[in-house]
mmCIF file of C-alpha atoms in Angstrom:
data_model
loop_
_atom_site.group_PDB
_atom_site.id
_atom_site.type_symbol
_atom_site.label_atom_id
_atom_site.label_comp_id
_atom_site.label_asym_id
_atom_site.label_seq_id
_atom_site.Cartn_x
_atom_site.Cartn_y
_atom_site.Cartn_z
ATOM 1 C CA UNK A 1 66.154 142.506 -80.290
ATOM 2 C CA UNK A 2 68.684 140.418 -82.141
ATOM 3 C CA UNK A 3 70.396 143.614 -83.269
ATOM 4 C CA UNK A 4 70.833 144.726 -79.658
ATOM 5 C CA UNK A 5 72.422 141.418 -78.662
ATOM 6 C CA UNK A 6 74.724 141.533 -81.677
ATOM 7 C CA UNK A 7 75.734 145.091 -80.746
ATOM 8 C CA UNK A 8 76.581 144.010 -77.187
ATOM 9 C CA UNK A 9 78.629 141.056 -78.461
ATOM 10 C CA UNK A 10 80.478 143.260 -80.941
ATOM 11 C CA UNK A 11 81.234 145.841 -78.225
ATOM 12 C CA UNK A 12 82.624 143.171 -75.891
ATOM 13 C CA UNK A 13 84.686 141.679 -78.714
ATOM 14 C CA UNK A 14 86.037 145.104 -79.684
ATOM 15 C CA UNK A 15 87.003 145.805 -76.075
ATOM 16 C CA UNK A 16 88.831 142.467 -75.786
ATOM 17 C CA UNK A 17 90.600 143.096 -79.093
ATOM 18 C CA UNK A 18 91.794 146.503 -77.877
ATOM 19 C CA UNK A 19 93.114 144.947 -74.680
ATOM 20 C CA UNK A 20 94.985 142.248 -76.624
ATOM 21 C CA UNK A 21 96.458 144.793 -79.039
ATOM 22 C CA UNK A 22 97.642 146.969 -76.161
ATOM 23 C CA UNK A 23 99.203 143.959 -74.403
ATOM 24 C CA UNK A 24 100.928 142.897 -77.613
ATOM 25 C CA UNK A 25 102.324 146.310 -78.534
ATOM 26 C CA UNK A 26 103.267 147.548 -75.070
ATOM 27 C CA UNK A 27 106.850 146.532 -74.427
ATOM 28 C CA UNK A 28 109.859 147.797 -72.518
ATOM 29 C CA UNK A 29 110.932 151.348 -73.179
ATOM 30 C CA UNK A 30 113.919 151.643 -75.513
ATOM 31 C CA UNK A 31 115.435 154.490 -73.497
ATOM 32 C CA UNK A 32 115.149 152.550 -70.236
ATOM 33 C CA UNK A 33 116.665 149.456 -71.843
ATOM 34 C CA UNK A 34 119.617 151.491 -73.171
ATOM 35 C CA UNK A 35 120.131 153.110 -69.794
ATOM 36 C CA UNK A 36 120.072 149.713 -68.103
ATOM 37 C CA UNK A 37 122.729 148.346 -70.482
ATOM 38 C CA UNK A 38 124.981 151.362 -69.972
ATOM 39 C CA UNK A 39 124.645 150.991 -66.225
ATOM 40 C CA UNK A 40 125.555 147.297 -66.365
ATOM 41 C CA UNK A 41 128.662 148.109 -68.426
ATOM 42 C CA UNK A 42 129.662 150.781 -65.910
ATOM 43 C CA UNK A 43 129.294 148.350 -63.019
ATOM 44 C CA UNK A 44 131.284 145.667 -64.856
ATOM 45 C CA UNK A 45 134.333 147.868 -65.597
ATOM 46 C CA UNK A 46 134.269 150.218 -62.613
ATOM 47 C CA UNK A 47 137.033 150.110 -59.990
ATOM 48 C CA UNK A 48 134.854 151.675 -57.301
ATOM 49 C CA UNK A 49 133.973 149.482 -54.322
ATOM 50 C CA UNK A 50 130.469 150.949 -54.216
ATOM 51 C CA UNK A 51 129.843 150.028 -57.848
ATOM 52 C CA UNK A 52 131.148 146.510 -57.247
ATOM 53 C CA UNK A 53 128.794 146.025 -54.310
ATOM 54 C CA UNK A 54 125.924 147.351 -56.423
ATOM 55 C CA UNK A 55 126.828 144.956 -59.237
ATOM 56 C CA UNK A 56 126.970 142.049 -56.798
ATOM 57 C CA UNK A 57 123.587 143.084 -55.399
ATOM 58 C CA UNK A 58 122.005 143.068 -58.851
ATOM 59 C CA UNK A 59 123.590 139.707 -59.634
ATOM 60 C CA UNK A 60 122.293 138.188 -56.412
ATOM 61 C CA UNK A 61 118.865 139.707 -56.963
ATOM 62 C CA UNK A 62 118.666 138.144 -60.425
ATOM 63 C CA UNK A 63 119.854 134.789 -59.110
ATOM 64 C CA UNK A 64 117.299 134.805 -56.287
ATOM 65 C CA UNK A 65 114.207 135.344 -58.446
ATOM 66 C CA UNK A 66 111.443 133.197 -56.958
ATOM 67 C CA UNK A 67 110.630 130.122 -58.999
ATOM 68 C CA UNK A 68 106.910 130.628 -58.307
ATOM 69 C CA UNK A 69 106.898 133.528 -60.756
ATOM 70 C CA UNK A 70 108.363 131.309 -63.453
ATOM 71 C CA UNK A 71 105.811 128.604 -62.733
ATOM 72 C CA UNK A 72 102.956 131.049 -63.041
ATOM 73 C CA UNK A 73 104.189 132.124 -66.431
ATOM 74 C CA UNK A 74 105.458 128.954 -68.089
ATOM 75 C CA UNK A 75 104.640 125.909 -65.979
ATOM 76 C CA UNK A 76 101.483 123.850 -65.926
ATOM 77 C CA UNK A 77 98.430 124.930 -63.994
ATOM 78 C CA UNK A 78 98.771 121.929 -61.703
ATOM 79 C CA UNK A 79 102.280 123.053 -60.697
ATOM 80 C CA UNK A 80 100.987 126.542 -59.929
ATOM 81 C CA UNK A 81 98.106 125.062 -57.925
ATOM 82 C CA UNK A 82 100.490 122.785 -56.037
ATOM 83 C CA UNK A 83 102.701 125.763 -55.215
ATOM 84 C CA UNK A 84 99.673 127.697 -53.901
ATOM 85 C CA UNK A 85 98.620 124.779 -51.714
ATOM 86 C CA UNK A 86 102.147 124.501 -50.275
ATOM 87 C CA UNK A 87 102.115 128.191 -49.414
ATOM 88 C CA UNK A 88 99.074 127.666 -47.174
ATOM 89 C CA UNK A 89 101.170 125.542 -44.795
ATOM 90 C CA UNK A 90 98.373 122.964 -44.624
ATOM 91 C CA UNK A 91 98.476 119.315 -45.779
ATOM 92 C CA UNK A 92 96.139 119.952 -48.708
ATOM 93 C CA UNK A 93 96.736 118.076 -51.944
ATOM 94 C CA UNK A 94 95.793 118.858 -55.527
ATOM 95 C CA UNK A 95 93.452 115.848 -55.636
ATOM 96 C CA UNK A 96 91.569 117.054 -52.551
ATOM 97 C CA UNK A 97 91.280 120.535 -54.019
ATOM 98 C CA UNK A 98 89.888 119.199 -57.304
ATOM 99 C CA UNK A 99 87.416 116.887 -55.532
ATOM 100 C CA UNK A 100 86.100 119.725 -53.360
ATOM 101 C CA UNK A 101 85.792 122.075 -56.340
ATOM 102 C CA UNK A 102 83.946 119.449 -58.373
ATOM 103 C CA UNK A 103 81.604 118.627 -55.491
ATOM 104 C CA UNK A 104 80.710 122.264 -54.896
ATOM 105 C CA UNK A 105 80.167 122.822 -58.622
ATOM 106 C CA UNK A 106 77.836 119.815 -58.952
ATOM 107 C CA UNK A 107 75.862 120.839 -55.867
ATOM 108 C CA UNK A 108 75.395 124.393 -57.140
ATOM 109 C CA UNK A 109 74.364 123.190 -60.609
ATOM 110 C CA UNK A 110 71.680 120.919 -59.176
ATOM 111 C CA UNK A 111 70.491 123.478 -56.623
ATOM 112 C CA UNK A 112 70.147 126.371 -59.088
ATOM 113 C CA UNK A 113 68.573 124.177 -61.757
ATOM 114 C CA UNK A 114 65.957 122.864 -59.323
ATOM 115 C CA UNK A 115 65.146 126.373 -58.084
ATOM 116 C CA UNK A 116 65.068 128.204 -61.433
ATOM 117 C CA UNK A 117 64.925 125.608 -64.186
ATOM 118 C CA UNK A 118 67.505 127.588 -66.192
ATOM 119 C CA UNK A 119 70.234 125.195 -67.351
ATOM 120 C CA UNK A 120 72.621 127.926 -68.547
ATOM 121 C CA UNK A 121 72.316 129.833 -65.273
ATOM 122 C CA UNK A 122 72.869 126.639 -63.262
ATOM 123 C CA UNK A 123 75.980 125.758 -65.271
ATOM 124 C CA UNK A 124 77.376 129.287 -64.930
ATOM 125 C CA UNK A 125 76.699 129.372 -61.172
ATOM 126 C CA UNK A 126 78.297 125.941 -60.698
ATOM 127 C CA UNK A 127 81.457 126.861 -62.595
ATOM 128 C CA UNK A 128 81.741 130.267 -60.914
ATOM 129 C CA UNK A 129 81.168 129.125 -57.335
ATOM 130 C CA UNK A 130 82.820 125.717 -57.700
ATOM 131 C CA UNK A 131 85.983 127.282 -59.082
ATOM 132 C CA UNK A 132 85.908 130.556 -57.170
ATOM 133 C CA UNK A 133 85.083 129.491 -53.610
ATOM 134 C CA UNK A 134 88.015 127.025 -53.124
ATOM 135 C CA UNK A 135 90.350 129.516 -54.811
ATOM 136 C CA UNK A 136 89.184 132.206 -52.382
ATOM 137 C CA UNK A 137 89.657 129.907 -49.371
ATOM 138 C CA UNK A 138 93.198 128.977 -50.461
ATOM 139 C CA UNK A 139 94.039 132.652 -51.043
ATOM 140 C CA UNK A 140 92.677 133.552 -47.601
ATOM 141 C CA UNK A 141 94.811 130.844 -45.970
ATOM 142 C CA UNK A 142 97.906 132.036 -47.859
ATOM 143 C CA UNK A 143 97.359 135.671 -46.876
ATOM 144 C CA UNK A 144 96.795 134.738 -43.235
ATOM 145 C CA UNK A 145 100.009 132.700 -43.086
ATOM 146 C CA UNK A 146 101.994 135.381 -44.933
ATOM 147 C CA UNK A 147 100.746 138.062 -42.556
ATOM 148 C CA UNK A 148 101.817 135.975 -39.569
ATOM 149 C CA UNK A 149 105.200 135.252 -41.171
ATOM 150 C CA UNK A 150 105.927 138.902 -42.021
ATOM 151 C CA UNK A 151 104.889 140.011 -38.521
ATOM 152 C CA UNK A 152 107.355 137.659 -36.779
ATOM 153 C CA UNK A 153 110.212 137.867 -39.306
ATOM 154 C CA UNK A 154 111.813 141.001 -37.721
ATOM 155 C CA UNK A 155 111.883 139.188 -34.365
ATOM 156 C CA UNK A 156 113.677 136.307 -36.073
ATOM 157 C CA UNK A 157 116.185 138.791 -37.528
ATOM 158 C CA UNK A 158 116.838 140.209 -34.052
ATOM 159 C CA UNK A 159 117.387 136.703 -32.706
ATOM 160 C CA UNK A 160 119.839 136.021 -35.535
ATOM 161 C CA UNK A 161 121.699 139.233 -34.712
ATOM 162 C CA UNK A 162 122.027 138.296 -31.031
ATOM 163 C CA UNK A 163 123.254 134.823 -31.944
ATOM 164 C CA UNK A 164 125.863 136.151 -34.385
ATOM 165 C CA UNK A 165 127.113 138.741 -31.905
ATOM 166 C CA UNK A 166 127.503 136.015 -29.275
ATOM 167 C CA UNK A 167 129.822 134.108 -31.612
ATOM 168 C CA UNK A 168 127.533 131.444 -33.081
ATOM 169 C CA UNK A 169 127.825 130.564 -36.801
ATOM 170 C CA UNK A 170 124.976 131.353 -39.155
ATOM 171 C CA UNK A 171 123.722 127.768 -39.407
ATOM 172 C CA UNK A 172 123.504 127.476 -35.614
ATOM 173 C CA UNK A 173 121.583 130.734 -35.328
ATOM 174 C CA UNK A 174 119.114 129.468 -37.951
ATOM 175 C CA UNK A 175 118.518 126.438 -35.726
ATOM 176 C CA UNK A 176 117.944 128.717 -32.712
ATOM 177 C CA UNK A 177 115.334 130.662 -34.680
ATOM 178 C CA UNK A 178 113.644 127.401 -35.709
ATOM 179 C CA UNK A 179 113.359 126.376 -32.056
ATOM 180 C CA UNK A 180 112.504 129.680 -30.403
ATOM 181 C CA UNK A 181 110.231 131.536 -32.841
ATOM 182 C CA UNK A 182 106.675 130.131 -32.987
ATOM 183 C CA UNK A 183 104.376 130.064 -35.985
ATOM 184 C CA UNK A 184 105.276 129.785 -39.675
ATOM 185 C CA UNK A 185 108.666 131.484 -39.195
ATOM 186 C CA UNK A 186 109.876 128.665 -36.954
ATOM 187 C CA UNK A 187 108.417 126.046 -39.309
ATOM 188 C CA UNK A 188 110.135 127.489 -42.385
ATOM 189 C CA UNK A 189 113.495 127.918 -40.661
ATOM 190 C CA UNK A 190 113.186 124.350 -39.358
ATOM 191 C CA UNK A 191 112.828 123.173 -42.963
ATOM 192 C CA UNK A 192 115.902 125.224 -43.902
ATOM 193 C CA UNK A 193 118.028 123.665 -41.154
ATOM 194 C CA UNK A 194 116.803 120.174 -42.077
ATOM 195 C CA UNK A 195 117.920 120.692 -45.685
ATOM 196 C CA UNK A 196 121.330 121.909 -44.500
ATOM 197 C CA UNK A 197 121.717 118.792 -42.318
ATOM 198 C CA UNK A 198 121.185 116.475 -45.303
ATOM 199 C CA UNK A 199 123.925 118.170 -47.324
ATOM 200 C CA UNK A 200 122.284 121.137 -49.059
ATOM 201 C CA UNK A 201 124.122 124.441 -49.033
ATOM 202 C CA UNK A 202 122.644 127.292 -47.033
ATOM 203 C CA UNK A 203 121.918 129.307 -50.202
ATOM 204 C CA UNK A 204 120.069 126.397 -51.797
ATOM 205 C CA UNK A 205 118.059 125.698 -48.641
ATOM 206 C CA UNK A 206 117.062 129.328 -48.247
ATOM 207 C CA UNK A 207 116.273 129.713 -51.934
ATOM 208 C CA UNK A 208 113.895 126.745 -51.879
ATOM 209 C CA UNK A 209 111.973 128.387 -49.047
ATOM 210 C CA UNK A 210 112.012 131.708 -50.890
ATOM 211 C CA UNK A 211 110.574 129.990 -53.983
ATOM 212 C CA UNK A 212 107.671 128.641 -51.986
ATOM 213 C CA UNK A 213 106.950 131.762 -49.933
ATOM 214 C CA UNK A 214 107.528 134.302 -52.730
ATOM 215 C CA UNK A 215 107.808 137.152 -50.213
ATOM 216 C CA UNK A 216 109.891 140.306 -50.791
ATOM 217 C CA UNK A 217 110.821 140.395 -47.106
ATOM 218 C CA UNK A 218 112.317 136.899 -47.149
ATOM 219 C CA UNK A 219 113.957 137.577 -50.512
ATOM 220 C CA UNK A 220 115.688 140.571 -48.909
ATOM 221 C CA UNK A 221 117.045 138.224 -46.234
ATOM 222 C CA UNK A 222 118.334 135.696 -48.801
ATOM 223 C CA UNK A 223 119.956 138.413 -50.920
ATOM 224 C CA UNK A 224 121.581 139.945 -47.825
ATOM 225 C CA UNK A 225 123.173 136.627 -46.893
ATOM 226 C CA UNK A 226 124.310 136.017 -50.486
ATOM 227 C CA UNK A 227 125.940 139.439 -50.760
ATOM 228 C CA UNK A 228 127.620 139.109 -47.363
ATOM 229 C CA UNK A 229 129.157 135.758 -48.286
ATOM 230 C CA UNK A 230 130.492 137.252 -51.546
ATOM 231 C CA UNK A 231 131.740 140.619 -50.282
ATOM 232 C CA UNK A 232 132.247 140.057 -46.545
ATOM 233 C CA UNK A 233 131.382 142.514 -43.809
ATOM 234 C CA UNK A 234 129.553 142.614 -40.506
ATOM 235 C CA UNK A 235 126.562 140.314 -41.015
ATOM 236 C CA UNK A 236 125.068 141.099 -37.607
ATOM 237 C CA UNK A 237 124.968 144.826 -38.381
ATOM 238 C CA UNK A 238 123.497 144.160 -41.819
ATOM 239 C CA UNK A 239 120.734 141.958 -40.413
ATOM 240 C CA UNK A 240 120.031 144.540 -37.719
ATOM 241 C CA UNK A 241 119.492 147.172 -40.404
ATOM 242 C CA UNK A 242 117.330 144.736 -42.358
ATOM 243 C CA UNK A 243 115.182 144.125 -39.284
ATOM 244 C CA UNK A 244 114.663 147.868 -38.902
ATOM 245 C CA UNK A 245 113.746 148.179 -42.585
ATOM 246 C CA UNK A 246 111.219 145.345 -42.320
ATOM 247 C CA UNK A 247 109.555 146.935 -39.294
ATOM 248 C CA UNK A 248 109.295 150.298 -41.056
ATOM 249 C CA UNK A 249 107.903 148.534 -44.126
ATOM 250 C CA UNK A 250 105.226 146.862 -41.976
ATOM 251 C CA UNK A 251 104.363 150.203 -40.366
ATOM 252 C CA UNK A 252 103.990 151.815 -43.790
ATOM 253 C CA UNK A 253 101.655 149.004 -44.904
ATOM 254 C CA UNK A 254 99.488 149.516 -41.827
ATOM 255 C CA UNK A 255 99.382 153.268 -42.440
ATOM 256 C CA UNK A 256 98.347 152.789 -46.069
ATOM 257 C CA UNK A 257 95.715 150.243 -45.039
ATOM 258 C CA UNK A 258 94.260 152.678 -42.499
ATOM 259 C CA UNK A 259 94.200 155.566 -44.992
ATOM 260 C CA UNK A 260 92.511 153.472 -47.710
ATOM 261 C CA UNK A 261 90.054 151.632 -45.429
ATOM 262 C CA UNK A 262 87.251 154.145 -46.046
ATOM 263 C CA UNK A 263 87.594 153.829 -49.828
ATOM 264 C CA UNK A 264 87.668 150.042 -49.605
ATOM 265 C CA UNK A 265 84.534 149.982 -47.456
ATOM 266 C CA UNK A 266 82.745 152.219 -49.957
ATOM 267 C CA UNK A 267 83.842 149.969 -52.820
ATOM 268 C CA UNK A 268 82.578 146.857 -51.023
ATOM 269 C CA UNK A 269 79.202 148.446 -50.286
ATOM 270 C CA UNK A 270 78.715 149.789 -53.817
ATOM 271 C CA UNK A 271 79.805 146.484 -55.368
ATOM 272 C CA UNK A 272 77.606 144.306 -53.160
ATOM 273 C CA UNK A 273 74.487 146.510 -53.258
ATOM 274 C CA UNK A 274 73.165 145.356 -56.698
ATOM 275 C CA UNK A 275 73.454 141.685 -55.734
ATOM 276 C CA UNK A 276 71.824 142.265 -52.332
ATOM 277 C CA UNK A 277 68.919 144.118 -53.961
ATOM 278 C CA UNK A 278 68.544 141.348 -56.555
ATOM 279 C CA UNK A 279 68.368 138.676 -53.822
ATOM 280 C CA UNK A 280 65.836 140.697 -51.812
ATOM 281 C CA UNK A 281 63.603 141.194 -54.834
ATOM 282 C CA UNK A 282 63.916 137.493 -55.668
ATOM 283 C CA UNK A 283 62.648 136.556 -52.195
ATOM 284 C CA UNK A 284 59.655 138.901 -52.628
ATOM 285 C CA UNK A 285 58.785 138.282 -56.291
ATOM 286 C CA UNK A 286 60.717 135.411 -57.900
ATOM 287 C CA UNK A 287 58.801 135.583 -61.208
ATOM 288 C CA UNK A 288 59.908 139.170 -61.756
ATOM 289 C CA UNK A 289 63.624 138.503 -61.283
ATOM 290 C CA UNK A 290 63.626 135.255 -63.280
ATOM 291 C CA UNK A 291 62.844 137.303 -66.381
ATOM 292 C CA UNK A 292 66.477 138.403 -66.333
ATOM 293 C CA UNK A 293 67.337 134.866 -67.469
ATOM 294 C CA UNK A 294 64.652 134.480 -70.121
ATOM 295 C CA UNK A 295 64.006 137.933 -71.658
ATOM 296 C CA UNK A 296 66.715 138.891 -74.160
ATOM 297 C CA UNK A 297 66.416 142.581 -73.386
ATOM 298 C CA UNK A 298 66.931 142.009 -69.673
ATOM 299 C CA UNK A 299 69.811 139.616 -70.392
ATOM 300 C CA UNK A 300 71.585 142.281 -72.441
ATOM 301 C CA UNK A 301 70.882 144.898 -69.761
ATOM 302 C CA UNK A 302 72.171 142.644 -66.994
ATOM 303 C CA UNK A 303 75.357 141.811 -68.896
ATOM 304 C CA UNK A 304 75.967 145.488 -69.558
ATOM 305 C CA UNK A 305 75.434 146.345 -65.890
ATOM 306 C CA UNK A 306 77.783 143.606 -64.744
ATOM 307 C CA UNK A 307 80.406 144.775 -67.244
ATOM 308 C CA UNK A 308 80.305 148.364 -66.019
ATOM 309 C CA UNK A 309 80.237 147.166 -62.405
ATOM 310 C CA UNK A 310 83.356 145.102 -63.046
ATOM 311 C CA UNK A 311 85.120 148.038 -64.700
ATOM 312 C CA UNK A 312 84.262 150.284 -61.751
ATOM 313 C CA UNK A 313 85.464 147.699 -59.226
ATOM 314 C CA UNK A 314 88.718 147.296 -61.169
ATOM 315 C CA UNK A 315 89.309 151.060 -61.208
ATOM 316 C CA UNK A 316 88.572 151.416 -57.495
ATOM 317 C CA UNK A 317 90.869 148.490 -56.690
ATOM 318 C CA UNK A 318 93.712 150.135 -58.621
ATOM 319 C CA UNK A 319 93.077 153.459 -56.871
ATOM 320 C CA UNK A 320 93.545 151.943 -53.389
ATOM 321 C CA UNK A 321 96.383 149.565 -54.344
ATOM 322 C CA UNK A 322 99.874 150.766 -53.387
ATOM 323 C CA UNK A 323 103.231 149.049 -53.691
ATOM 324 C CA UNK A 324 105.917 149.601 -51.078
#
C-alpha cells in the first residue's frame, strides 16, 4: 500500500519536474530573433514611407503595452487583484474580497468537517471553494463587462467618425461619446475626458484606460490615435476602417463560438459527470463514498482519476480555444 502511494507521489513529482524543465529550456527561437533584429534595422534606415509607418506602428505598439500584463508578471498579488476588481466596474475593494473569501472558506471548513469528520477534506474544500468561488464571480463580472464594452465600441467609433467629419476636434468627440453611448463604453470615455480636463494628455488618459481594460480592441484604438498624431492623415477614415475591422472581429468570434459550442458542451458534460455520480452515490450510501477519504487505495485511485480528468479537460480546452 505504501509502495503504491510512493509511486503516485513520484509520478506526480516527475511530471512537475518535466514541466519545469520544459519551461526553463524553452526560449525564443534564435532564427526568429535574428529575423526580428534585421527587420528593425531595415525599418530604421529605410527611406520608404511604408517602412517608416510600419516602424512607427511597432514603436507605438511597444509603448502601449498594457500595464496589467506587467503587474501580473512582476507586481504583487494585491496589485493584480486590485486591477481585476477595477476591471469589473463595480465598487469592490480588496478588503471586501478578502473578507468574503475568508468567510466562505471558514463556512465550508465547518460544514464539511461536521458532515464527514475528515479534517483534511474540510480544509481542502474550504481553501478550494473559498478561493475559487470569489475568483470565479470576479472573472464572470469582468467577462460580462468586457463583452458589453466590445459590443458597443464599434458604435462609439462610428460616432467619433461623424464628429470628426463635422469638424469637431478629437477631445470634443470623446466627450460626445461619453454622453451618448450607454454602458461601460460611455463610463470609460467619461473617465478619459475627465483626465484630459485636469491636465493629462490624451495619450496618457487613453493609456490609463487601456491599462485597466487590457483589451486588444481598445489597444487598437489607442495605437491608431498615436500613429495618426505622429504621421498625420485622415483620422476619420482610419477610425472608420477600425470600426469595420472590430465588427468583423466580433463576427468571427461569434462564428468560432458557434462552431465550438458542441465540443464545449461535451467537455462540460464529461467533466461534470464523475462529480455528479459521486454526489448521487453519497446521498444514497454515504458510508461507501466516505471510504475515498480514509482508504489509502481509494485515495490513490481518486487522485489518479482527478489527475487524468484534469489533463483531459486541459487538452479539450486547448482544442476549442482560438485566438483572433
